[in-house]
Coordinates of C-alpha atoms in Angstrom, one line a residue:
M711 CA 97.4 -59.6 -55.7
T712 CA 99.9 -61.5 -59.1
N713 CA 102.8 -61.9 -57.4
D714 CA 103.5 -65.7 -57.1
T715 CA 105.7 -65.0 -60.3
R716 CA 109.5 -66.4 -61.0
N717 CA 109.5 -64.9 -64.2
S718 CA 111.6 -61.6 -65.2
L719 CA 112.2 -59.5 -67.7
T720 CA 115.3 -58.6 -68.4
D721 CA 115.1 -58.3 -72.0
F722 CA 111.1 -56.6 -72.2
D723 CA 110.3 -53.3 -70.7
M724 CA 106.6 -54.9 -70.0
C725 CA 104.3 -57.8 -70.3
L726 CA 99.9 -57.7 -70.4
A727 CA 100.1 -61.4 -69.6
L728 CA 96.4 -62.4 -70.3
T729 CA 94.8 -65.5 -69.4
Q730 CA 93.0 -68.0 -71.4
Q731 CA 90.0 -67.5 -69.3
A732 CA 89.5 -63.1 -70.7
I733 CA 90.7 -64.2 -73.6
N734 CA 87.6 -66.4 -74.2
S735 CA 85.1 -64.0 -71.9
Q736 CA 85.5 -61.8 -75.0
M737 CA 85.1 -64.0 -78.3
E738 CA 81.9 -63.2 -78.6
V739 CA 81.8 -59.5 -79.8
A740 CA 85.1 -60.7 -81.9
W741 CA 83.8 -63.8 -83.6
D742 CA 80.1 -61.9 -83.9
I743 CA 83.0 -58.5 -85.4
W744 CA 84.1 -61.4 -88.1
I745 CA 80.8 -63.3 -89.0
A746 CA 79.3 -60.0 -89.9
N747 CA 82.3 -59.2 -92.0
S748 CA 82.6 -62.3 -93.4
D749 CA 81.9 -62.9 -97.4
F750 CA 81.5 -66.6 -97.8
F751 CA 78.3 -67.1 -99.3
D752 CA 77.3 -69.7 -103.1
K753 CA 74.3 -70.9 -104.1
F754 CA 74.4 -74.0 -102.2
T755 CA 75.0 -72.1 -98.4
R756 CA 73.3 -69.5 -96.4
M757 CA 74.8 -67.0 -94.0
E758 CA 72.7 -65.8 -91.9
K759 CA 74.5 -63.2 -90.1
K760 CA 73.7 -63.1 -86.2
K761 CA 75.2 -63.3 -83.5
F762 CA 76.1 -66.9 -84.0
A763 CA 76.3 -68.1 -87.4
S764 CA 73.5 -69.8 -89.0
L765 CA 74.0 -72.5 -91.9
Y766 CA 71.9 -74.1 -94.1
I767 CA 72.8 -76.2 -96.9
P768 CA 70.5 -78.0 -99.4
D769 CA 71.2 -81.2 -101.1
T770 CA 71.1 -80.0 -104.6
E771 CA 69.8 -76.3 -105.9
S772 CA 66.4 -78.2 -106.4
E773 CA 65.6 -80.5 -103.9
G774 CA 63.8 -79.5 -100.2
S775 CA 66.5 -81.7 -98.3
G776 CA 69.0 -80.5 -96.8
M777 CA 70.6 -79.8 -93.1
K778 CA 71.0 -76.8 -91.4
F779 CA 73.0 -75.8 -87.8
E780 CA 74.9 -72.9 -86.0
L781 CA 78.0 -72.2 -84.8
D782 CA 78.6 -70.8 -81.1
P783 CA 82.0 -68.3 -80.9
I784 CA 85.2 -69.7 -81.3
K785 CA 87.1 -70.6 -77.7
L786 CA 91.2 -70.7 -77.8
N787 CA 93.4 -72.9 -75.9
L788 CA 97.2 -71.5 -75.5
N789 CA 98.2 -75.3 -73.8
V790 CA 99.1 -77.3 -76.5
T791 CA 102.2 -79.4 -76.8
G792 CA 104.4 -80.8 -79.3
T793 CA 103.3 -77.0 -81.9
K794 CA 105.1 -74.3 -83.4
L795 CA 105.8 -71.7 -80.6
A796 CA 103.0 -69.4 -81.8
Q797 CA 100.0 -72.1 -82.2
V798 CA 97.1 -72.7 -80.3
E799 CA 93.8 -74.4 -80.2
V800 CA 90.6 -73.1 -81.9
T801 CA 87.5 -75.3 -80.8
L802 CA 83.9 -74.6 -83.1
P803 CA 81.3 -75.9 -81.3
I804 CA 77.9 -76.8 -83.8
K805 CA 74.6 -77.2 -82.2
S806 CA 71.7 -77.5 -83.1
I807 CA 71.1 -79.2 -86.2
T808 CA 69.2 -80.4 -88.5
V809 CA 69.0 -82.9 -91.3
Y810 CA 66.1 -82.2 -93.2
E811 CA 64.9 -85.3 -96.2
E812 CA 63.0 -86.6 -98.1
K813 CA 60.8 -89.6 -97.4
D814 CA 60.8 -92.4 -99.4
L815 CA 56.4 -93.0 -99.8
T816 CA 55.0 -95.9 -101.2
R817 CA 53.2 -96.3 -104.9
K818 CA 49.7 -94.8 -103.5
E819 CA 51.1 -92.1 -102.0
R820 CA 54.2 -91.3 -105.0
R821 CA 50.3 -91.2 -107.6
D822 CA 48.3 -89.2 -104.7
M823 CA 52.0 -86.1 -105.1
E824 CA 51.4 -86.2 -108.8
K825 CA 47.9 -86.1 -109.2
A826 CA 47.9 -82.6 -106.9
V827 CA 51.0 -82.1 -109.2
E828 CA 49.3 -81.9 -112.4
N829 CA 46.0 -80.2 -110.7
C830 CA 48.6 -77.1 -110.1
M831 CA 49.7 -77.3 -113.8
R832 CA 46.1 -77.5 -115.8
E833 CA 45.0 -74.6 -113.4
K834 CA 48.5 -73.1 -114.4
Q835 CA 47.8 -74.0 -117.7
E836 CA 51.1 -75.6 -118.9
N837 CA 51.9 -78.7 -121.0
L838 CA 51.5 -82.6 -118.4
D839 CA 54.6 -83.5 -120.6
D840 CA 57.6 -81.1 -120.2
E841 CA 59.0 -84.0 -117.6
D842 CA 61.1 -80.6 -116.5
V843 CA 58.0 -78.1 -115.7
F844 CA 56.9 -81.4 -114.3
N845 CA 59.9 -81.8 -112.0
K846 CA 59.1 -78.7 -110.7
Y847 CA 55.8 -77.5 -109.6
A848 CA 56.1 -81.5 -108.2
Q849 CA 59.8 -80.1 -105.2
Q850 CA 58.0 -77.3 -105.3
Y851 CA 54.7 -79.0 -103.3
K852 CA 57.3 -81.4 -101.0
K853 CA 58.3 -77.7 -99.8
D854 CA 55.0 -76.4 -99.9
N855 CA 54.2 -79.7 -98.2
R856 CA 57.3 -80.0 -95.7
D857 CA 55.3 -82.8 -93.3
Q858 CA 53.8 -85.4 -95.4
Y859 CA 57.6 -85.5 -98.1
F860 CA 60.0 -84.5 -96.0
N861 CA 61.1 -86.2 -92.3
E862 CA 63.0 -83.3 -89.8
F863 CA 65.6 -85.0 -87.0
Y864 CA 68.1 -83.7 -84.9
L865 CA 71.7 -84.0 -84.3
T866 CA 74.2 -84.4 -81.5
P867 CA 75.4 -81.0 -80.4
F868 CA 79.4 -81.5 -81.4
T869 CA 82.7 -79.6 -81.1
I870 CA 85.7 -79.2 -83.9
S871 CA 89.0 -78.5 -83.1
F872 CA 92.2 -77.5 -85.3
L873 CA 95.0 -76.2 -84.7
S874 CA 96.4 -71.6 -86.5
T875 CA 99.2 -69.5 -86.1
I876 CA 99.1 -66.4 -84.1
D877 CA 100.3 -63.8 -86.5
Q878 CA 100.9 -60.2 -85.9
K879 CA 99.4 -57.5 -88.6
K880 CA 99.9 -54.0 -89.2
P881 CA 96.8 -52.4 -91.5
S882 CA 97.6 -49.7 -93.9
S883 CA 96.0 -46.3 -92.3
E884 CA 94.1 -45.9 -95.9
S885 CA 92.7 -49.8 -94.9
L886 CA 92.3 -49.0 -91.6
K887 CA 89.8 -46.4 -91.8
K888 CA 87.6 -48.9 -94.3
M889 CA 88.0 -52.0 -91.6
S890 CA 87.3 -50.0 -88.9
F891 CA 86.4 -46.5 -87.3
E892 CA 86.5 -47.0 -83.9
D893 CA 90.0 -48.7 -84.1
L894 CA 91.0 -44.8 -85.9
D895 CA 90.2 -43.3 -82.8
A896 CA 91.9 -44.9 -80.7
V897 CA 95.0 -44.1 -83.0
K898 CA 94.1 -40.7 -82.7
K899 CA 93.2 -40.5 -79.2
Y900 CA 97.1 -42.0 -78.4
K901 CA 98.2 -39.6 -80.0
G902 CA 96.9 -36.4 -78.7
E903 CA 98.1 -37.4 -75.0
V904 CA 101.3 -38.5 -76.3
N905 CA 101.5 -34.8 -78.5
K906 CA 99.9 -32.9 -75.2
A907 CA 102.5 -34.5 -73.2
S908 CA 105.7 -33.9 -75.3
K909 CA 103.9 -30.7 -76.2
Y910 CA 105.7 -31.7 -80.0
E911 CA 102.5 -32.7 -82.6
F912 CA 103.6 -36.6 -83.6
P913 CA 103.0 -36.1 -87.6
D914 CA 100.1 -39.5 -87.7
S915 CA 103.2 -41.3 -89.8
V916 CA 104.9 -41.9 -86.2
F917 CA 101.3 -43.1 -84.9
S918 CA 100.3 -46.9 -85.0
I919 CA 97.9 -50.1 -85.2
E920 CA 98.5 -53.6 -85.0
Y921 CA 95.7 -56.5 -84.9
L922 CA 96.8 -60.2 -83.1
C923 CA 95.0 -62.7 -85.8
M924 CA 94.7 -65.3 -86.8
K925 CA 93.4 -66.7 -90.1
F926 CA 91.7 -69.5 -91.5
T927 CA 92.4 -70.2 -95.0
D928 CA 94.3 -73.6 -94.5
V929 CA 91.2 -75.0 -91.9
D930 CA 91.3 -78.6 -94.1
L931 CA 88.8 -80.6 -91.8
V932 CA 87.5 -82.2 -94.3
S933 CA 90.9 -85.0 -94.1
N934 CA 91.3 -84.3 -89.7
V935 CA 90.0 -87.3 -88.3
S936 CA 91.2 -86.1 -84.9
N937 CA 88.1 -84.6 -83.9
D938 CA 85.1 -86.5 -81.0
I939 CA 82.5 -86.2 -83.7
P940 CA 79.5 -88.8 -81.2
Q941 CA 78.7 -92.0 -83.2
D942 CA 75.3 -91.5 -83.8
I943 CA 77.1 -88.6 -86.6
P944 CA 76.6 -90.7 -90.2
D945 CA 79.3 -90.2 -91.5
K946 CA 76.9 -88.2 -94.6
H947 CA 76.5 -85.6 -92.7
S948 CA 79.2 -85.4 -90.6
L949 CA 81.2 -85.0 -93.2
K950 CA 79.1 -81.8 -95.1
I951 CA 79.5 -80.5 -91.3
R952 CA 83.0 -81.0 -91.8
D953 CA 82.5 -80.1 -95.6
S954 CA 80.9 -76.6 -95.5
I955 CA 82.8 -75.0 -91.8
S956 CA 85.8 -76.0 -93.9
K957 CA 84.7 -73.4 -97.1
L958 CA 83.6 -71.4 -94.7
F959 CA 86.5 -70.8 -93.4
N960 CA 89.3 -71.0 -96.5
K961 CA 86.7 -68.5 -98.2
N962 CA 86.5 -65.9 -96.1
K963 CA 89.7 -63.7 -96.5
T964 CA 88.7 -61.7 -93.2
D965 CA 91.3 -62.5 -91.0
F966 CA 89.8 -63.2 -86.8
V967 CA 91.1 -60.1 -85.6
F968 CA 90.9 -60.9 -80.8
G969 CA 93.9 -58.2 -80.1
K970 CA 95.1 -55.2 -80.6
V971 CA 98.0 -52.4 -79.9
V972 CA 98.6 -48.1 -80.3
F973 CA 101.7 -48.2 -80.4
C974 CA 104.6 -45.0 -81.0
Q975 CA 106.3 -45.7 -83.8
T976 CA 109.4 -43.3 -82.4
Q977 CA 112.8 -43.1 -80.7
E978 CA 111.9 -39.5 -78.9
Y979 CA 109.2 -38.6 -76.3
V980 CA 106.2 -41.1 -75.5
P981 CA 103.6 -41.7 -73.0
T982 CA 105.5 -43.6 -69.6
F983 CA 103.5 -47.0 -70.9
G984 CA 104.1 -46.2 -74.5
L985 CA 105.3 -48.9 -76.3
T986 CA 107.5 -48.8 -79.5
D987 CA 107.4 -51.7 -80.2
F988 CA 106.0 -55.6 -78.9
S989 CA 106.1 -59.2 -80.0
F990 CA 103.6 -62.1 -77.7
H991 CA 104.8 -65.4 -76.3
V992 CA 101.5 -67.7 -75.6
K993 CA 102.7 -70.3 -72.6
G994 CA 100.6 -73.1 -70.8
N995 CA 99.6 -73.5 -67.4
D996 CA 99.6 -77.5 -66.9
D997 CA 97.8 -76.9 -63.7
Y998 CA 95.1 -74.9 -64.7
K999 CA 94.6 -74.6 -69.1
K1000 CA 92.5 -71.6 -67.7
A1001 CA 95.2 -70.1 -67.2
S1002 CA 97.2 -70.6 -69.4
T1003 CA 98.2 -66.8 -71.4
L1004 CA 98.9 -64.8 -74.4
S1005 CA 101.7 -62.3 -73.7
Y1006 CA 102.0 -58.5 -74.9
L1007 CA 105.8 -58.4 -74.7
G1008 CA 107.1 -54.6 -75.6
V1009 CA 109.8 -52.1 -75.4
F1010 CA 109.2 -48.1 -74.4
G1011 CA 111.1 -45.7 -75.9
E1012 CA 114.9 -46.7 -77.4
Q1013 CA 114.2 -50.3 -76.2
E1014 CA 114.8 -52.4 -79.4
L1015 CA 113.3 -55.6 -79.3
P1016 CA 115.4 -59.4 -79.5
K1017 CA 115.6 -60.0 -83.1
K1018 CA 115.8 -63.6 -84.7
K1019 CA 116.1 -66.0 -83.1
K1020 CA 117.1 -64.2 -79.7
L1021 CA 113.3 -62.7 -79.1
D1022 CA 112.0 -67.0 -79.2
E1023 CA 115.0 -67.6 -76.8
A1024 CA 114.1 -64.1 -75.1
R1025 CA 110.6 -65.9 -74.8
N1026 CA 111.8 -69.4 -73.3
K1027 CA 113.0 -68.2 -71.0
L1028 CA 110.1 -66.5 -69.1
A1029 CA 109.2 -70.5 -68.1
D1030 CA 107.4 -70.0 -65.0
N1031 CA 102.8 -69.2 -64.8
W1032 CA 102.8 -65.0 -64.9
I1033 CA 98.5 -65.8 -63.2
D1034 CA 98.7 -68.3 -59.9
S1035 CA 95.1 -70.5 -60.7
K1036 CA 94.1 -69.3 -58.1
K1037 CA 93.7 -65.8 -59.1
I1038 CA 91.0 -66.6 -62.1
T1039 CA 88.4 -69.0 -59.9
G1040 CA 87.2 -66.5 -57.2
V1041 CA 89.0 -68.1 -54.4
D1042 CA 91.7 -65.5 -54.0
S1043 CA 89.9 -63.3 -56.8
S1044 CA 88.9 -63.4 -60.1
V1045 CA 91.5 -61.1 -62.3
S1046 CA 91.6 -61.3 -66.2
G1047 CA 95.5 -61.8 -66.1
L1048 CA 98.7 -59.5 -64.7
M1049 CA 100.5 -56.6 -65.7
A1050 CA 104.1 -56.5 -65.4
I1051 CA 107.0 -54.0 -65.8
S1052 CA 110.3 -54.4 -65.8
K1053 CA 112.2 -52.6 -62.5
F1054 CA 115.4 -51.7 -64.5
V1055 CA 112.5 -49.2 -65.9
F1056 CA 110.4 -48.6 -62.8
F1057 CA 113.2 -47.7 -61.1
E1058 CA 115.9 -45.9 -63.3
K1059 CA 113.5 -43.7 -65.6
H1060 CA 110.4 -43.4 -61.9
I1061 CA 112.0 -44.2 -58.7
L1062 CA 115.8 -42.8 -59.0
P1063 CA 117.0 -39.6 -60.7
G1064 CA 114.9 -37.7 -58.0
C1065 CA 117.0 -39.0 -56.1
T1066 CA 120.7 -38.9 -58.2
K1067 CA 119.7 -35.3 -58.5
E1068 CA 119.6 -34.8 -54.8
L1069 CA 122.3 -36.9 -54.0
K1070 CA 124.7 -35.6 -56.9
V1071 CA 126.3 -39.3 -57.5
Q1072 CA 124.5 -42.2 -59.7
P1073 CA 123.5 -44.9 -58.4
I1074 CA 125.4 -48.6 -58.8
K1075 CA 124.0 -51.6 -59.7
E1076 CA 122.8 -54.1 -57.8
E1077 CA 121.9 -57.7 -56.8
K1078 CA 118.2 -56.7 -55.6
G1079 CA 118.4 -53.1 -55.9
W1080 CA 120.8 -50.1 -56.2
K1081 CA 123.0 -48.2 -53.7
Y1082 CA 124.3 -44.7 -53.9
E1083 CA 127.1 -43.8 -52.5
L1084 CA 128.0 -39.8 -51.5
I1085 CA 131.0 -38.1 -52.1
P1086 CA 133.0 -38.8 -48.8
Y1087 CA 132.4 -35.2 -46.9
E1088 CA 136.5 -34.2 -45.9
D1089 CA 137.4 -31.5 -43.3
C1090 CA 140.9 -31.7 -42.6
K1091 CA 143.5 -28.5 -41.4
S1092 CA 147.4 -28.9 -39.7
R1093 CA 149.3 -26.3 -38.0
N1094 CA 153.1 -27.1 -37.8
D1095 CA 154.8 -24.9 -35.2
I1096 CA 156.8 -25.5 -31.8
V1097 CA 153.8 -27.5 -31.2
N1098 CA 152.9 -29.2 -34.3
A1099 CA 148.8 -29.7 -34.2
K1100 CA 146.5 -31.6 -37.4
Y1101 CA 142.8 -32.4 -37.3
L1102 CA 141.2 -34.8 -39.9
I1103 CA 137.0 -35.3 -40.3
K1104 CA 136.0 -37.7 -42.7
V1105 CA 131.9 -38.7 -42.5
T1106 CA 131.1 -41.2 -45.3
A1107 CA 126.9 -42.1 -45.7
W1108 CA 125.1 -45.4 -48.4
L1109 CA 121.9 -45.6 -49.0
K1110 CA 119.9 -48.7 -50.5
I1111 CA 116.4 -48.9 -52.2
K1112 CA 114.9 -52.8 -53.3
P1113 CA 111.5 -53.2 -53.7
K1114 CA 110.2 -55.3 -51.6
P1115 CA 108.9 -58.3 -52.8
Q1116 CA 105.0 -59.4 -53.0
T1117 CA 104.3 -56.5 -51.2
N1118 CA 103.6 -52.6 -52.4
E1119 CA 107.2 -51.2 -51.2
I1120 CA 109.8 -49.7 -52.0
E1121 CA 112.5 -50.4 -49.5
I1122 CA 115.2 -47.8 -48.2
E1123 CA 118.2 -48.1 -45.7
G1124 CA 121.5 -46.7 -45.4
K1125 CA 124.0 -45.6 -43.2
I1126 CA 126.3 -43.0 -42.1
E1127 CA 129.0 -43.1 -40.1
T1128 CA 132.0 -40.7 -39.2
T1129 CA 135.6 -40.4 -38.3
A1130 CA 137.6 -37.5 -37.0
N1131 CA 141.2 -37.2 -34.9
Y1132 CA 142.7 -34.8 -33.3
D1133 CA 146.8 -35.0 -32.5
S1134 CA 149.7 -32.6 -31.6
W1135 CA 153.1 -33.1 -30.5
V1136 CA 156.3 -30.9 -29.7
I1137 CA 159.0 -29.8 -32.4
G1138 CA 161.6 -31.8 -32.9
L1139 CA 159.8 -34.7 -30.0
K1140 CA 157.5 -36.5 -32.2
S1141 CA 159.0 -39.9 -30.7
L1142 CA 158.1 -38.9 -27.6
G1143 CA 154.3 -39.5 -27.4
R1144 CA 151.7 -37.3 -28.6
E1145 CA 150.6 -34.3 -26.7
S1146 CA 147.7 -35.0 -26.8
W1147 CA 144.9 -36.2 -29.5
I1148 CA 141.3 -38.0 -29.2
R1149 CA 139.5 -40.4 -32.0
L1150 CA 136.0 -40.5 -32.1
A1151 CA 134.0 -42.8 -34.9
G1152 CA 130.6 -44.0 -35.0
F1153 CA 127.8 -44.6 -37.3
Q1154 CA 123.7 -43.7 -37.7
T1155 CA 121.0 -45.7 -39.7
F1156 CA 117.7 -44.7 -41.3
N1157 CA 115.1 -46.9 -43.2
A1158 CA 111.8 -45.3 -44.6
T1159 CA 109.3 -46.7 -46.1
I1160 CA 107.3 -46.0 -49.9
R1161 CA 104.1 -47.4 -50.5
L1162 CA 102.6 -47.6 -54.1
K1163 CA 99.0 -47.3 -54.2
D1164 CA 96.7 -46.9 -57.2
S1165 CA 94.5 -44.2 -58.7
G1166 CA 91.8 -46.6 -59.7
G1167 CA 88.9 -45.3 -62.8
T1168 CA 88.7 -46.3 -66.6
E1169 CA 90.6 -43.9 -68.4
K1170 CA 94.1 -42.9 -66.6
F1171 CA 95.9 -45.1 -64.3
Q1172 CA 98.0 -43.7 -62.6
I1173 CA 100.6 -45.0 -59.6
N1174 CA 100.7 -42.5 -56.3
T1175 CA 103.2 -43.5 -53.6
E1176 CA 102.4 -42.8 -49.6
T1177 CA 105.4 -42.1 -47.9
S1178 CA 106.4 -43.5 -44.4
K1179 CA 105.1 -41.0 -41.7
D1180 CA 108.8 -40.6 -40.1
I1181 CA 112.7 -41.7 -41.2
K1182 CA 113.8 -43.7 -38.5
F1183 CA 117.1 -42.4 -37.6
S1184 CA 118.7 -44.2 -35.2
E1185 CA 120.6 -43.3 -32.7
V1186 CA 124.6 -42.5 -32.8
T1187 CA 126.3 -45.8 -32.1
V1188 CA 130.0 -45.0 -30.5
E1189 CA 132.6 -47.2 -32.0
K1190 CA 135.6 -44.8 -30.5
E1191 CA 135.9 -42.9 -28.4
E1192 CA 138.8 -41.6 -27.6
V1193 CA 140.1 -38.1 -25.1
Q1194 CA 143.4 -37.9 -23.9
G1195 CA 147.0 -35.7 -23.3
L1196 CA 146.7 -31.7 -23.2
A1197 CA 143.3 -32.2 -25.1
K1198 CA 141.1 -33.4 -21.7
L1199 CA 142.2 -29.8 -21.0
T1200 CA 139.0 -28.5 -21.9
K1201 CA 140.2 -24.9 -21.0
N1202 CA 142.9 -25.0 -23.5
K1203 CA 144.3 -21.4 -25.5
D1204 CA 146.3 -22.7 -28.4
S1205 CA 143.2 -21.2 -31.4
F1206 CA 144.1 -24.3 -33.0
A1207 CA 143.3 -26.2 -30.0
S1208 CA 140.4 -24.5 -29.4
E1209 CA 139.2 -24.3 -32.9
A1210 CA 139.5 -29.1 -33.0
F1211 CA 138.3 -28.7 -29.5
K1212 CA 135.1 -26.6 -31.2
I1213 CA 134.6 -28.8 -33.8
L1214 CA 135.0 -32.3 -32.0
M1215 CA 133.8 -31.5 -28.5
A1216 CA 133.2 -28.4 -27.8
Q1217 CA 131.8 -29.3 -24.3
K1218 CA 129.0 -32.0 -25.8
T1219 CA 129.0 -35.5 -25.6
A1220 CA 130.6 -37.8 -28.1
N1221 CA 126.8 -38.4 -29.7
E1222 CA 126.2 -35.9 -29.8
T1223 CA 129.7 -34.1 -32.0
I1224 CA 129.0 -37.3 -34.0
A1225 CA 125.2 -36.4 -34.8
D1226 CA 126.5 -32.6 -35.5
L1227 CA 129.5 -33.6 -38.2
Q1228 CA 126.4 -35.5 -39.5
K1229 CA 123.4 -33.7 -40.1
K1230 CA 124.5 -32.3 -42.6
N1231 CA 123.2 -35.9 -45.1
R1232 CA 120.7 -36.7 -43.0
E1233 CA 118.9 -34.1 -44.2
M1234 CA 120.4 -34.4 -47.2
M1235 CA 119.1 -38.3 -48.0
K1236 CA 115.6 -36.8 -46.1
T1237 CA 114.9 -34.5 -48.9
A1238 CA 116.6 -37.8 -51.4
I1239 CA 113.4 -40.2 -50.1
K1240 CA 110.6 -37.2 -49.0
N1241 CA 111.3 -34.7 -51.3
N1242 CA 112.3 -36.1 -55.1
L1243 CA 110.2 -39.9 -54.0
K1244 CA 106.8 -38.9 -53.1
T1245 CA 105.5 -38.3 -56.8
I1246 CA 106.4 -40.6 -59.3
D1247 CA 105.1 -39.1 -62.5
M1248 CA 103.3 -42.5 -64.1
S1249 CA 100.5 -42.9 -65.9
L1250 CA 98.7 -45.5 -68.2
A1251 CA 96.8 -44.9 -71.3
E1252 CA 94.9 -48.0 -71.0
K1253 CA 93.6 -47.4 -75.3
S1254 CA 96.2 -48.3 -75.6
F1255 CA 95.2 -52.0 -75.5
I1256 CA 91.8 -52.9 -77.2
P1257 CA 90.4 -56.1 -75.6
P1258 CA 88.5 -58.2 -78.9
G1259 CA 85.3 -57.6 -76.4
R1260 CA 85.5 -53.7 -77.2
G1261 CA 85.6 -52.8 -73.5
V1262 CA 88.4 -52.0 -71.4
F1263 CA 91.8 -52.4 -68.6
T1264 CA 91.9 -51.7 -65.6
F1265 CA 94.9 -52.1 -63.6
Q1266 CA 95.2 -51.6 -60.6
T1267 CA 96.5 -53.9 -56.4
P1268 CA 100.9 -53.1 -57.7
S1269 CA 103.2 -55.5 -56.4
F1270 CA 106.4 -56.3 -56.7
S1271 CA 107.2 -60.1 -57.6
Y1272 CA 110.7 -61.4 -56.4
A1273 CA 112.8 -60.5 -59.8
G1274 CA 111.6 -57.0 -58.1
D1275 CA 109.3 -56.7 -61.2
L1276 CA 106.4 -53.8 -60.3
L1277 CA 102.9 -55.9 -60.6
F1278 CA 98.9 -55.3 -61.8
D1279 CA 96.4 -57.4 -61.5
V1280 CA 93.9 -56.6 -64.7
I1281 CA 90.7 -56.3 -64.5
Y1282 CA 87.6 -56.5 -68.2
K1283 CA 85.1 -54.2 -67.7
T1284 CA 83.0 -54.1 -70.2
P1285 CA 81.9 -50.8 -72.6

């Protein structure tokens, strides 16, 4: 379980924190899509659209010398110091660097080539005195005999790194139709889920998709001298590579998309985890860079995101690492990230409503959980006659619900307390003391455990509960038991006294009497715990979050953090 974080979701309803390692594992598909949509072409550079980008850069339009290299998918480094809040480091691997250079010919080699070219021109009946035609035939002859006239050698592969800024972008429905049918289908599917759950047809304008993307139009690798370029690469070749890649990025107006979120733009009903707004946050992990996270921070329903400076402050509150490095190295497990649901959202929307309805009181929010204080039960009667008498019975009860950190358990505890008093005295002689009295006081405690478990699956995710077999009520603890005066005469014929005795004693022990008086509260507590907490209406449509690799995220192994937020391990499944 990824439950070691000390972060607390107080400003957001949810957080989907994806590790740098998981994001980079999906970059090949995102890179492939970006390259396929590339509009970078000019007469000096050719780009082959494959799973990688293969570029050929001739020295001039007519010469056969030049350079060819391949670009591997980019990688992101989220652990960058001294940068702006949304900046990340992009690393571009350059491999298979091949340089073609024209050989320096000896006088004899040059004369032999000229004769061969002249022979070709004669065969085609070309004018031998036309210098331009001669140069054209000479260049073609060199290309046809590359081994004789060109040197071919390979350079050491290297990487180039630069900073880029992550941004959110919301495409219009029209541009979405042109850009991605897959994303359009995701929006339609999400709409169908919301409409089905709410039994209300929301219009298309309610649903939207946003991208997390990077713009590369301001990348300048020519003046960037911070790159670790091997010393054996000549400056002219290094410059040519950097210049061509800068052109590739700057001329390609297509955003590099690596994350997508489908959400519902309404203050009305949305699914359990249906986002109505979101932002993002980059958090580096100094202990293990691959455990650095890119987080989607969202709100549900009527909630609103913090604005401007308050949003930055809210992000900075999440100062702890979301993911333990052991969770992604395979030492303890191998996860793609973490899903966190605010404890207030989870408990106040999915745990407490049933109890509130059953117990008929509102919960009181405490530091670690919630407390219900039931309306006290009182039974009070008195009689004024020759013998004045009065009895008072009072039963109070409370119940607490709280998450148990580092487990998948919800702890429930409570207490029912009873006091019962009976007094009688002869009218006018009260100063002489009571003729009889009864004093009873005692309590019972109880506890129960609810365990959360996930249903698994890739299309739908649900949380179910498993209540401990028995709600454990303790034996009654008698704190006070006094029966004095005429009250000891249990066959007292006085009708009022008999009623009091029937309620308070009735030939039973004090334990039995108190237990009987508390029976109604016990049954109410049992119903609240067993009937109203056994089912949680909680589901997550995984297509709300679309990975760059076009697979799906699955959520499993629920547990509670130290702050009480509900956490899940996130596993990425390829399509």
